[in-house]
mmCIF file of C-alpha atoms and ligand atoms in Angstrom:
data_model
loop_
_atom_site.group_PDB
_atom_site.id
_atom_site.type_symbol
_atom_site.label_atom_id
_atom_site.label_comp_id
_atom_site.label_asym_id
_atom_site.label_seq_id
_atom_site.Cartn_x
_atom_site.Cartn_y
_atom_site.Cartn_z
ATOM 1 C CA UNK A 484 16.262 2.628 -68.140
ATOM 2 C CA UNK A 485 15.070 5.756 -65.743
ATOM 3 C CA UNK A 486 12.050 3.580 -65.392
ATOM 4 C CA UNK A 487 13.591 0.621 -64.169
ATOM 5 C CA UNK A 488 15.495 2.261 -61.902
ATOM 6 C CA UNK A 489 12.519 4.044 -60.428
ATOM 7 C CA UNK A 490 10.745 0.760 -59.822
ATOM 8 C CA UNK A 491 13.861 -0.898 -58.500
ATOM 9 C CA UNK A 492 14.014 1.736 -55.598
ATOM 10 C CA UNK A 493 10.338 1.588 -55.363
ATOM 11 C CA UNK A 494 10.743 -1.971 -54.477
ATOM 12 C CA UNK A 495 13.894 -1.190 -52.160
ATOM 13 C CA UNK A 496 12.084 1.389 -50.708
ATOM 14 C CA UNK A 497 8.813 -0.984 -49.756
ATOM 15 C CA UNK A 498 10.909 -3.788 -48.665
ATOM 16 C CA UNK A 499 12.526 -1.445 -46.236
ATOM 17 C CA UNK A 500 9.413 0.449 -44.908
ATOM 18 C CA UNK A 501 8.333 -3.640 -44.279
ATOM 19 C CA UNK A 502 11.703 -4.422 -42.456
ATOM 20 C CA UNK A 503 11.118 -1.027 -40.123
ATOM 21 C CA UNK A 504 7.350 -2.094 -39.659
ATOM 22 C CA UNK A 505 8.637 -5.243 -38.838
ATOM 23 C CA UNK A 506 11.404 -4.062 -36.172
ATOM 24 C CA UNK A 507 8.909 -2.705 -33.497
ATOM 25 C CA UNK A 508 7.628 -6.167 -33.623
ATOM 26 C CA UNK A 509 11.210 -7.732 -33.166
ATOM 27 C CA UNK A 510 11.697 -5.362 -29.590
ATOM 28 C CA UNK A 511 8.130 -5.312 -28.747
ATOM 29 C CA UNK A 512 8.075 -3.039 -25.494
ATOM 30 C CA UNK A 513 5.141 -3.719 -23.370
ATOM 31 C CA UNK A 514 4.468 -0.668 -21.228
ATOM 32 C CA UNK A 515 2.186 -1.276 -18.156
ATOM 33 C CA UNK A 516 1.624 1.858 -15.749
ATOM 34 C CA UNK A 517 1.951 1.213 -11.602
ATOM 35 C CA UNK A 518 -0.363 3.515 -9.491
ATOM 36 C CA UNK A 519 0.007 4.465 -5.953
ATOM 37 C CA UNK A 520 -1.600 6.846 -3.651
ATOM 38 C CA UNK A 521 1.422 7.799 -1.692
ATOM 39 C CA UNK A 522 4.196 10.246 -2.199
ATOM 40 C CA UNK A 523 7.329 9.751 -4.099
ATOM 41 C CA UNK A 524 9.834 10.516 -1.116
ATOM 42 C CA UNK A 525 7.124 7.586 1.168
ATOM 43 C CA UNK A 526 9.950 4.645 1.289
ATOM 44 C CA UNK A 527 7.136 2.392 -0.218
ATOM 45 C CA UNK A 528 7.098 4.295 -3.435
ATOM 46 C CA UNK A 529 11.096 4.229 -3.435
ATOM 47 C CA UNK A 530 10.814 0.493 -3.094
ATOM 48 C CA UNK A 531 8.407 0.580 -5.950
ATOM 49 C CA UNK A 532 10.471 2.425 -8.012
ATOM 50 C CA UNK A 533 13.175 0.054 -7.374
ATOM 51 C CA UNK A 534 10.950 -2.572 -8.746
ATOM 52 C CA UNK A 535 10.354 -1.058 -11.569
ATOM 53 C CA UNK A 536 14.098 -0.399 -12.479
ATOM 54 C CA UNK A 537 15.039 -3.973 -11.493
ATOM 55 C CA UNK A 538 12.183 -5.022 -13.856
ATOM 56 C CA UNK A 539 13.464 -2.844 -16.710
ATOM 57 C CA UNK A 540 16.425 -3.681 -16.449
ATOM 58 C CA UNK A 541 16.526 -7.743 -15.755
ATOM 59 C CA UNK A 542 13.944 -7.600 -19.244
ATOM 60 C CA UNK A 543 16.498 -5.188 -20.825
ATOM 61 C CA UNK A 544 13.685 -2.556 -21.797
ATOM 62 C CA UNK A 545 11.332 -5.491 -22.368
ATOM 63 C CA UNK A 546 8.419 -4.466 -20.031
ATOM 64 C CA UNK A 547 8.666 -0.666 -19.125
ATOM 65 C CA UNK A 548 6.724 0.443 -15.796
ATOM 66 C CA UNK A 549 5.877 3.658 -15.132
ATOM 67 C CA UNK A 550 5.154 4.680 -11.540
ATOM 68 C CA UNK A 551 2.392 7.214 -10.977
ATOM 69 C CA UNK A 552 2.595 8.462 -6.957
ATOM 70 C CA UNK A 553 0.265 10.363 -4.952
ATOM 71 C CA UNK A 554 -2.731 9.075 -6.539
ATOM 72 C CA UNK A 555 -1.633 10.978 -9.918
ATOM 73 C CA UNK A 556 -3.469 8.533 -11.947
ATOM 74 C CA UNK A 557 -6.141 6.956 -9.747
ATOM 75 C CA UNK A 558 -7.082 7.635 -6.195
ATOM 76 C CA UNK A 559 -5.761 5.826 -3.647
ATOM 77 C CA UNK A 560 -9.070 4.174 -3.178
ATOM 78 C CA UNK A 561 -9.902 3.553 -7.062
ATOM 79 C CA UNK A 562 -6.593 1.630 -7.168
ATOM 80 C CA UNK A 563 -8.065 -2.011 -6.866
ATOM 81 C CA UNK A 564 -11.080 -1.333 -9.113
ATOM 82 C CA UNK A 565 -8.496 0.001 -12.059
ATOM 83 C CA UNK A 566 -6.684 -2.912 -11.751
ATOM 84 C CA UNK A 567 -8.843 -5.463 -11.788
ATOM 85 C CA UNK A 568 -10.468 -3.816 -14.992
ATOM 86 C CA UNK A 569 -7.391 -3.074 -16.587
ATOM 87 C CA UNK A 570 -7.373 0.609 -16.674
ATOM 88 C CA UNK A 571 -4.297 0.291 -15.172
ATOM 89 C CA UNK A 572 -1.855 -3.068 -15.471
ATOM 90 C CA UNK A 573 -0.494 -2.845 -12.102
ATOM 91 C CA UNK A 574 -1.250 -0.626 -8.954
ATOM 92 C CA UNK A 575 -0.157 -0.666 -5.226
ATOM 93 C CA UNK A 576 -3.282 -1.025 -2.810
ATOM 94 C CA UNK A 577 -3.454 -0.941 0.960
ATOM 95 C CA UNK A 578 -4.568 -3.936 1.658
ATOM 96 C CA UNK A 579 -7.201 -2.839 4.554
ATOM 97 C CA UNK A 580 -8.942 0.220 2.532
ATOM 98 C CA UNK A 581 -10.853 -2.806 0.897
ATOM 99 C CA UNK A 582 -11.796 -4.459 4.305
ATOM 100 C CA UNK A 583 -15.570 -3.830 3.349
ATOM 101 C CA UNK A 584 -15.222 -5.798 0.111
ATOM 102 C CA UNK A 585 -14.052 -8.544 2.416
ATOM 103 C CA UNK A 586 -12.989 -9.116 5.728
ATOM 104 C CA UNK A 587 -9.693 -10.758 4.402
ATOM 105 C CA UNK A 588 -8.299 -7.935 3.432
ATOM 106 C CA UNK A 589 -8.730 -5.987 6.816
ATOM 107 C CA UNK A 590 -6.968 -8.895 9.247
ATOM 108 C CA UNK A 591 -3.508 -6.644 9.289
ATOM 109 C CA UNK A 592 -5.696 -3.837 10.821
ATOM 110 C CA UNK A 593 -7.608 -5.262 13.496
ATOM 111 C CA UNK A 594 -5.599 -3.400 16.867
ATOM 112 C CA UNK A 595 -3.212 -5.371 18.936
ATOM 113 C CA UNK A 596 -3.425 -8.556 17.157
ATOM 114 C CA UNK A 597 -0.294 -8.038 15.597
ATOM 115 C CA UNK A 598 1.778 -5.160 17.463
ATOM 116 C CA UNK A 599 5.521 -5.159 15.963
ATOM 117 C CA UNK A 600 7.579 -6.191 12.865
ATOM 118 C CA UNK A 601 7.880 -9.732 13.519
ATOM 119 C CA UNK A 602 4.185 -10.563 14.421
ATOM 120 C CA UNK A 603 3.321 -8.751 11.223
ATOM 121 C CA UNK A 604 5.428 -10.616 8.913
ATOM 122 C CA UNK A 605 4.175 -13.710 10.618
ATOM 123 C CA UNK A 606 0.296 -12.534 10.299
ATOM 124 C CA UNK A 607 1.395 -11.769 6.203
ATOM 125 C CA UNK A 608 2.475 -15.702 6.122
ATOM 126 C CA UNK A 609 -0.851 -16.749 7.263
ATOM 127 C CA UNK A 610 -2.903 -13.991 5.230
ATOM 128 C CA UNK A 611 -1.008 -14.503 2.028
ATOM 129 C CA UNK A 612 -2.468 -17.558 0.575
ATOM 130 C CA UNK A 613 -5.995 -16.656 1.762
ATOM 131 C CA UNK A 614 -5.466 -13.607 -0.475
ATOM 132 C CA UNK A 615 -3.596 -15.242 -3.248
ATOM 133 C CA UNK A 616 -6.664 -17.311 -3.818
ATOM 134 C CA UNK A 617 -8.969 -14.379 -3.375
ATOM 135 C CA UNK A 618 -7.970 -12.099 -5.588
ATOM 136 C CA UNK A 619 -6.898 -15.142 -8.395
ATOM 137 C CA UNK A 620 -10.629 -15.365 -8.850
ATOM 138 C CA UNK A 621 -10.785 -11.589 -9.127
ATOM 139 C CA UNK A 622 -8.575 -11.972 -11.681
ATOM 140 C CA UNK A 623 -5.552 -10.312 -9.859
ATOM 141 C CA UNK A 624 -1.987 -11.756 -8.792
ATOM 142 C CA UNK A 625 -0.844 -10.908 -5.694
ATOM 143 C CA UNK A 626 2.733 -9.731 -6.600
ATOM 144 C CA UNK A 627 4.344 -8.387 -2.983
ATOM 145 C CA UNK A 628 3.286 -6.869 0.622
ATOM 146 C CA UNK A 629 5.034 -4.791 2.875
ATOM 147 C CA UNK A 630 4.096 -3.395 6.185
ATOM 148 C CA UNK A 631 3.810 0.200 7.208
ATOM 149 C CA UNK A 632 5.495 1.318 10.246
ATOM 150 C CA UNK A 633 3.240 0.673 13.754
ATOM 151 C CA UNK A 634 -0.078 2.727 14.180
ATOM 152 C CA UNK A 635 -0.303 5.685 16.590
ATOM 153 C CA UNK A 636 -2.275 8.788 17.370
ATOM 154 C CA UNK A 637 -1.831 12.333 15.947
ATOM 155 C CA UNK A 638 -3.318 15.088 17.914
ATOM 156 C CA UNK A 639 -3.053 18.367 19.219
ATOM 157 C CA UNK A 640 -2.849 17.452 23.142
ATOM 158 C CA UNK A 641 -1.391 14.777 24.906
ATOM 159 C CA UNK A 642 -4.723 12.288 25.028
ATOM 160 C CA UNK A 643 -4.722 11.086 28.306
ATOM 161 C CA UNK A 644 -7.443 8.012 27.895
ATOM 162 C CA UNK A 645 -10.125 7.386 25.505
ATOM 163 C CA UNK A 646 -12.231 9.419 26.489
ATOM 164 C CA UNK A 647 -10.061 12.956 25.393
ATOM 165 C CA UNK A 648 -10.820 11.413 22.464
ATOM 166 C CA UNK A 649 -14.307 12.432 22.791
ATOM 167 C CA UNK A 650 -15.198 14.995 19.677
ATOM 168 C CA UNK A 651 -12.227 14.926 18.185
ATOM 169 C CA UNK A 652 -12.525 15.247 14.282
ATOM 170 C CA UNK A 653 -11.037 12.570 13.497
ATOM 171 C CA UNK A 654 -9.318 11.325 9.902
ATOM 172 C CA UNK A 655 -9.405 7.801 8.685
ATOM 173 C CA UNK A 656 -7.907 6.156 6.154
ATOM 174 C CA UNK A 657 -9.901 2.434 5.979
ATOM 175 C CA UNK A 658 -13.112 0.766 7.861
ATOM 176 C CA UNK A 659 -10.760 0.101 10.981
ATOM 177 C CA UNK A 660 -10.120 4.123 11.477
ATOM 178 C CA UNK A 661 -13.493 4.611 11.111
ATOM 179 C CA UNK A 662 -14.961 2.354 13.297
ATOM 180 C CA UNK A 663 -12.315 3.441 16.428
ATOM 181 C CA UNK A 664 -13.472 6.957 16.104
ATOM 182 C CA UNK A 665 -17.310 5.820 16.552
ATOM 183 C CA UNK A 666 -16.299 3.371 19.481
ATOM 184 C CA UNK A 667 -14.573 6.369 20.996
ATOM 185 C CA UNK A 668 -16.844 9.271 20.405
ATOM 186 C CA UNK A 669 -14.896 10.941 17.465
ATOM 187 C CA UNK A 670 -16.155 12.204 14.762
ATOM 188 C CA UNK A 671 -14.605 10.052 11.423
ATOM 189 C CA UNK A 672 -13.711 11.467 8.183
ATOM 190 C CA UNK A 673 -12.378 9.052 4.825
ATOM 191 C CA UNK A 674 -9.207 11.124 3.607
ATOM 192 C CA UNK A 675 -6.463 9.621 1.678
ATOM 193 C CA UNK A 676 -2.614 10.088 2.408
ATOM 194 C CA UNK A 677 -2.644 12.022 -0.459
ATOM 195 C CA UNK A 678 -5.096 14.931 1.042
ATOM 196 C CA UNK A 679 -3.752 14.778 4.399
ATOM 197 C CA UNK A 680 -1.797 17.710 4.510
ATOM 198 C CA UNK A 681 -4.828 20.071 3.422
ATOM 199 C CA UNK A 682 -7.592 18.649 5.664
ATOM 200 C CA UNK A 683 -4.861 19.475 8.506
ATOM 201 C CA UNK A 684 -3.866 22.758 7.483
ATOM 202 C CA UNK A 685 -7.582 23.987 6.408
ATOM 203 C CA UNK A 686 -8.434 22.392 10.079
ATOM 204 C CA UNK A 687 -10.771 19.852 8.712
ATOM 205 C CA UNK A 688 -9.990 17.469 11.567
ATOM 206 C CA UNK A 689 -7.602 17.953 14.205
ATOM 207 C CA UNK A 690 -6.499 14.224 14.864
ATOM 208 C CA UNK A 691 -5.467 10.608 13.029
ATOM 209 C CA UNK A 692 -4.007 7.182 13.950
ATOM 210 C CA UNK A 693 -1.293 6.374 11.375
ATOM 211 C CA UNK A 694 2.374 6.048 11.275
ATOM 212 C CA UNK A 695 5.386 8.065 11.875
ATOM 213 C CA UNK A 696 6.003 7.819 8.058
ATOM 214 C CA UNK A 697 2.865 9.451 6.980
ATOM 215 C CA UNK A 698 3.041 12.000 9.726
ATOM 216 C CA UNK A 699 6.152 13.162 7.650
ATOM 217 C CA UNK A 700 5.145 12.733 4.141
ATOM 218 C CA UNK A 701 2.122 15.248 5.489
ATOM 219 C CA UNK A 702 4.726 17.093 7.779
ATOM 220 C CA UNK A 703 1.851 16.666 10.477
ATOM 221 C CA UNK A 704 4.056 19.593 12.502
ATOM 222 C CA UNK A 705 2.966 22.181 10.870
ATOM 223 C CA UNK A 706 -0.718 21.575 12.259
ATOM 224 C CA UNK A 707 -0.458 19.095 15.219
ATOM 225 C CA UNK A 708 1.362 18.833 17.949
ATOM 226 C CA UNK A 709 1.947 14.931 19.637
ATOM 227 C CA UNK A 710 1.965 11.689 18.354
ATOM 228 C CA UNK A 711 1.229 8.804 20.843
ATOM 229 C CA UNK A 712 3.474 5.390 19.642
ATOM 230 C CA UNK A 713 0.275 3.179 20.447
ATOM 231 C CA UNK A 714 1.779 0.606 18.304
ATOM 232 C CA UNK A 715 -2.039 -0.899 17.778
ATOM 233 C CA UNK A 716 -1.094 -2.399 14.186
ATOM 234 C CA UNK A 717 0.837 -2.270 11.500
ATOM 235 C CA UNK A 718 -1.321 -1.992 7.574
ATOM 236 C CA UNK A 719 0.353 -3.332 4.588
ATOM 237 C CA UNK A 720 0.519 -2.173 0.730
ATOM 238 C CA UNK A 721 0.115 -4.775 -1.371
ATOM 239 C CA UNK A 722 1.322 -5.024 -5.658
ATOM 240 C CA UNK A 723 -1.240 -6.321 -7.437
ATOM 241 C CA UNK A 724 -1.444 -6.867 -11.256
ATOM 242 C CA UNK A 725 -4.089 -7.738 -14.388
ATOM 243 C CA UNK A 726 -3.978 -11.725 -14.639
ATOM 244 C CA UNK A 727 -4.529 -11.465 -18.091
ATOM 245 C CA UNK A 728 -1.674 -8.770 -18.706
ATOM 246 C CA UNK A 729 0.925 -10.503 -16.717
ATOM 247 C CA UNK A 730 -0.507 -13.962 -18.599
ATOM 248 C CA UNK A 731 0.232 -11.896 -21.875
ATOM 249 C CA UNK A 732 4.048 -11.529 -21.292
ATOM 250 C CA UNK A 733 6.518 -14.376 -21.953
ATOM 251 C CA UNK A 734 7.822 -16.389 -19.565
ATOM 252 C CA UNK A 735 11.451 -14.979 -18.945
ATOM 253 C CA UNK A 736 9.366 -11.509 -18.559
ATOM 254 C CA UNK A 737 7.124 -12.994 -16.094
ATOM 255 C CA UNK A 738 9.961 -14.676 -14.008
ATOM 256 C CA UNK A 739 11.498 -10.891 -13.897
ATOM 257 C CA UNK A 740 8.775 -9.548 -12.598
ATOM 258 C CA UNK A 741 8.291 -12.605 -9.885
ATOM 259 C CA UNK A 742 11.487 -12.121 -9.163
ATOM 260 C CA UNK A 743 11.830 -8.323 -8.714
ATOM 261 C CA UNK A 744 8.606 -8.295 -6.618
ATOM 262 C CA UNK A 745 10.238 -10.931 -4.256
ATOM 263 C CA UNK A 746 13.567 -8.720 -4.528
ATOM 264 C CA UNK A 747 11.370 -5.556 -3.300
ATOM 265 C CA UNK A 748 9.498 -7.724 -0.435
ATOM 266 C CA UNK A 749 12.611 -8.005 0.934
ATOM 267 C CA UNK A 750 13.596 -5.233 0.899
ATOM 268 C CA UNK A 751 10.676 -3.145 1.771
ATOM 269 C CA UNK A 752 10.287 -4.904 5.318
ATOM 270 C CA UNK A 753 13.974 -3.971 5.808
ATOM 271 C CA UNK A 754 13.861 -0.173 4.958
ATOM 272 C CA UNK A 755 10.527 0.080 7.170
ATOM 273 C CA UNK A 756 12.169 -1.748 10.055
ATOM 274 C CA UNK A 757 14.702 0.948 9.549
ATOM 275 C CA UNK A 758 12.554 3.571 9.073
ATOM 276 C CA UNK A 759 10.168 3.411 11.931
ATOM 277 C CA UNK A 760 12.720 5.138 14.671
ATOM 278 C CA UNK A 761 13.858 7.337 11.780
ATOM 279 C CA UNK A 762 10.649 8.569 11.046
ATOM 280 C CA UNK A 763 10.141 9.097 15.016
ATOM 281 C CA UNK A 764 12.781 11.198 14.985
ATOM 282 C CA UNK A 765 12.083 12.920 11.999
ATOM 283 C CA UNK A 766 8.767 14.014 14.356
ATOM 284 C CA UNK A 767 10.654 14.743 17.054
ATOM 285 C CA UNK A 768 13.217 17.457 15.604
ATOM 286 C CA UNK A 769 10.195 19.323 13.896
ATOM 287 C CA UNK A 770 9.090 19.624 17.392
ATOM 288 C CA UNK A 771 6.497 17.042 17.880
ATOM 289 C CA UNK A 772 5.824 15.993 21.218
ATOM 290 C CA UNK A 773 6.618 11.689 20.819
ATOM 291 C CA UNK A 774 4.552 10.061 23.396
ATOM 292 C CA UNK A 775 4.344 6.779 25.432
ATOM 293 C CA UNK A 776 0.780 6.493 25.183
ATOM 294 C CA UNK A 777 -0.543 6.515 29.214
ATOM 295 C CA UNK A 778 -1.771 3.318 30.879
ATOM 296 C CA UNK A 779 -5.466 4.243 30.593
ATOM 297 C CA UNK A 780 -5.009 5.585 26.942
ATOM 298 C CA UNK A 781 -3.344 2.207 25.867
ATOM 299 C CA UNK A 782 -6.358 0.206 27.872
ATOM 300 C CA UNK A 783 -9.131 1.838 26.313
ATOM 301 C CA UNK A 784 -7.526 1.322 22.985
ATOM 302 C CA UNK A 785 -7.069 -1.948 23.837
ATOM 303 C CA UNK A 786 -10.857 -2.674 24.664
ATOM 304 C CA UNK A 787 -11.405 -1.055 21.512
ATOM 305 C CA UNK A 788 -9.630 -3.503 19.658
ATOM 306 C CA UNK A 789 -10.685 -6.501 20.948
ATOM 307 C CA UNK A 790 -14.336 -5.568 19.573
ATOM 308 C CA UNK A 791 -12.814 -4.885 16.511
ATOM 309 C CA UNK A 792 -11.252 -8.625 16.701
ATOM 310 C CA UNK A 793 -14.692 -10.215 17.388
ATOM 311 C CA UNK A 794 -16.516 -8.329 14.930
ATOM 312 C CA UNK A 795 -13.836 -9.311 12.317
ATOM 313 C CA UNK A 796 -14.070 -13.029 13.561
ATOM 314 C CA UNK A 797 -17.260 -12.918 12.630
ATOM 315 C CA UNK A 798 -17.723 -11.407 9.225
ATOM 316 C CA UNK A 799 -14.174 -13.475 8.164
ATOM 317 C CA UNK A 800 -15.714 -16.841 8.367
ATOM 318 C CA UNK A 801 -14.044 -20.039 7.760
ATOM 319 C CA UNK A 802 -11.096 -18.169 5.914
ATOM 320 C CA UNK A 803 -10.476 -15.874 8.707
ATOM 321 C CA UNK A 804 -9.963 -18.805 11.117
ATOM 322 C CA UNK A 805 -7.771 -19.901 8.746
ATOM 323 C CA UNK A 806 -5.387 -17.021 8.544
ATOM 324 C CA UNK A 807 -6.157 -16.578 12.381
ATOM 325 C CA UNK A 808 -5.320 -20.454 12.863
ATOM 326 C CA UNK A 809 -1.979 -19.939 10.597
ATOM 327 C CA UNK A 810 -0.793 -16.563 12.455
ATOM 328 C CA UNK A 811 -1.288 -18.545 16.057
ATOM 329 C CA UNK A 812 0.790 -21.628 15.185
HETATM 330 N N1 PCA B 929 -0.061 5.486 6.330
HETATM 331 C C1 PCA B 929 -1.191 5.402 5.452
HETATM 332 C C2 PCA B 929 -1.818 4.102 5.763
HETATM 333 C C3 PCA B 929 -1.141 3.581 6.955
HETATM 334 C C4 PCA B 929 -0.021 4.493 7.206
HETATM 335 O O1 PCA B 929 0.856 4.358 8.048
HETATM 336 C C5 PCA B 929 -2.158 6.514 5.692
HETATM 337 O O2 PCA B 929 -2.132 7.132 6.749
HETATM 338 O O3 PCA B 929 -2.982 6.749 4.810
#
């Protein structure tokens, strides 16, 4: 009798260890992780994390992303690389740090081809399915882009014309950066958002084109003086993910995700539109010096860029004609 019992919940018991192994099985969470190299405050990583909520939430705990800022789990720069070989699932790449890969991805920071919000968006229409098909044979989908606010100059003096820009020590953040420093005589160093604030503060270099919103993630105050609004471009981050991983999820899971990165797009251009004079003024009441670039400074940048256009032109081939084509229309 004792024994028969004793099997009976030995049975009971293995059935129900089965059910609970089943269960997991049942709710299968899929966890991917979503890398970025800037900040958490940076309103790109907001919008990010916004995408990863909406995601959560549309798949009801279905696909959980975690967001990893300031190049917590990979470098700004190994980003792309980790992605395509699915170290990481997803991961949030700007779009011109791979220029030297290919041209393609660089067309956003060639100077004074596309100057303000609008042009941008319109140079992203013409760029996107160039891309798209790009990175599809890399094995990546193209998920969502968004601009950064326009590119100016960080210094310590007002710069008066390219030449006071002569020696400078320069940071830069893609090929473009690096390639305006040697065409003005400055001397160009690779650092990532992320390192910013210590190459200023340790006096590394004394001087950087980006936008007002990086100036305050690195509160660029504290070390440098005037920003000049040359408004030469505008770089965008992109969301890229695995092929294989997204290909992995079911359908309705994949239409979330489409759907939340298209939600975010939206979005994204909106809050930087926003945030460009708010970021200005950010600047402005840590006592930066915001400055109409001079006539001479804005020509000589402008000479600048339009070798950086016909270089471009050149490496970008019959695809860069394309996009250039497109964006002209
Ligand atoms: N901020 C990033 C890229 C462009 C921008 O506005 C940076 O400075 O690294």
């Amino acid at each position: 009798m004792q024994r028969k019992g004793m099997l009976k919940s030995a049975l009971l018991g293995g059935l129900m260890a089965s059910a609970f192994a089943l269960a997991p099985l049942a709710h299968a969470q899929v966890k991917w992780d979503l890398p970025t190299g800037y900040p958490s405050n940076n309103p790109h990583t907001i919008n990010l994390d916004q995408f990863a909520k909406d995601v959560g939430t549309a798949t009801q705990g279905k696909l959980v992303i975690t967001l990893h800022p300031n190049g917590s789990l990979f470098k700004a720069n190994e980003i792309k690389r980790a992605v395509q070989s699915d170290q990481a699932q997803m991961g949030e790449v700007l779009m011109s740090l791979l220029e030297n890969e290919n041209a393609l991805f660089g067309v956003d920071a060639v100077p004074f081809l596309a100057t303000g919000f609008d042009a941008s968006q319109k140079l992203w229409q013409a760029q996107r399915p160039v891309l798209e098909r790009l990175l599809d044979r890399q094995g990546i989908k193209l998920l969502y882009a968004v601009a950064w606010p326009p590119q100016g100059i960080y210094a310590k003096k007002e710069l008066k014309s390219g030449a006071d820009m002569k020696g400078l020590k320069w940071r830069a953040y893609n090929p473009a950066t690096t390639k305006i420093a040697q065409a003005v005589g400055a001397q160009p160093m690779t650092i990532q958002a992320a390192e910013l604030s210590q190459a200023l503060s340790t006096g590394v270099v004394d001087s950087f084109m980006s936008s007002g919103a990086t100036g305050v993630d690195s509160k660029v105050w504290e070390s440098l003086t005037h920003f000049h609004t040359v408004d030469a471009w505008l770089p965008k981050n992109m969301l890229i993910v695995n092929k294989r991983e997204f290909e992995k999820l079911d359908k309705a899971t994949q239409d979330a995700v489409v759907k939340a990165a298209k939600d975010a797009e939206t979005r994204g251009w909106q809050r930087m539109r926003e945030y460009t004079q708010q970021s200005l003024d950010t600047l402005a009441k840590n006592k930066m010096t915001v400055v109409k670039p001079s006539a001479q400074l804005q020509a000589d940048m402008k000479k600048v860029g339009d070798e950086l256009l016909a270089e471009w032109e050149k490496k970008a081939g019959a695809d860069g004609k394309e996009i250039i084509a497109a964006y002209r229309k």
